[in-house]
């Protein structure tokens, strides 16, 4: 029965490892995204490989160009459930869209708040925060104050 395993690649050699493993007949999954016209791995340094632990010979995998080794937990190889691989495949496009949006604001950019108590106010983008939130500098009572907003509440000026 085939199962997915996690491989560690050599630095910045995910594509090389994927190509060489595919040429050997292995099923490989390398989630990636195109950000600013550059293809990048979503999990740098790692890729997934589907293997049959009873029927396939794994000996060539570790000596494949670009592959560092299997990821292990103690003596056991790191197995990835099929549901996780399917979830990553399904959500890969959403992740790509989020990564593209992350690049949409740069530190120091002027933005305008579109909703809430500060609607219509201009602020300065500071950085991204957790859970689709951003930090902006807003001038209040003569001083700049850092506030956290939902990313969808602002637009670039």
PDB file of C-alpha atoms in Angstrom, residues 8-14 16 44-45 66 68:
ATOM      1  CA  UNK A   8      14.517  16.776   3.336  1.00  0.00           C
ATOM      2  CA  UNK A   9      16.254  18.289   0.316  1.00  0.00           C
ATOM      3  CA  UNK A  10      19.587  19.987   0.022  1.00  0.00           C
ATOM      4  CA  UNK A  11      19.369  23.796   0.274  1.00  0.00           C
ATOM      5  CA  UNK A  12      17.406  25.286  -2.648  1.00  0.00           C
ATOM      6  CA  UNK A  13      17.398  21.979  -4.541  1.00  0.00           C
ATOM      7  CA  UNK A  14      13.728  21.032  -4.234  1.00  0.00           C
ATOM      8  CA  UNK A  16      16.318  19.222  -8.790  1.00  0.00           C
ATOM      9  CA  UNK A  44      11.434  25.246   1.410  1.00  0.00           C
ATOM     10  CA  UNK A  45      13.789  22.325   1.926  1.00  0.00           C
ATOM     11  CA  UNK A  66      19.123  17.138  -4.471  1.00  0.00           C
ATOM     12  CA  UNK A  68      19.461  15.098   1.727  1.00  0.00           C
TER      13      UNK A  68
END
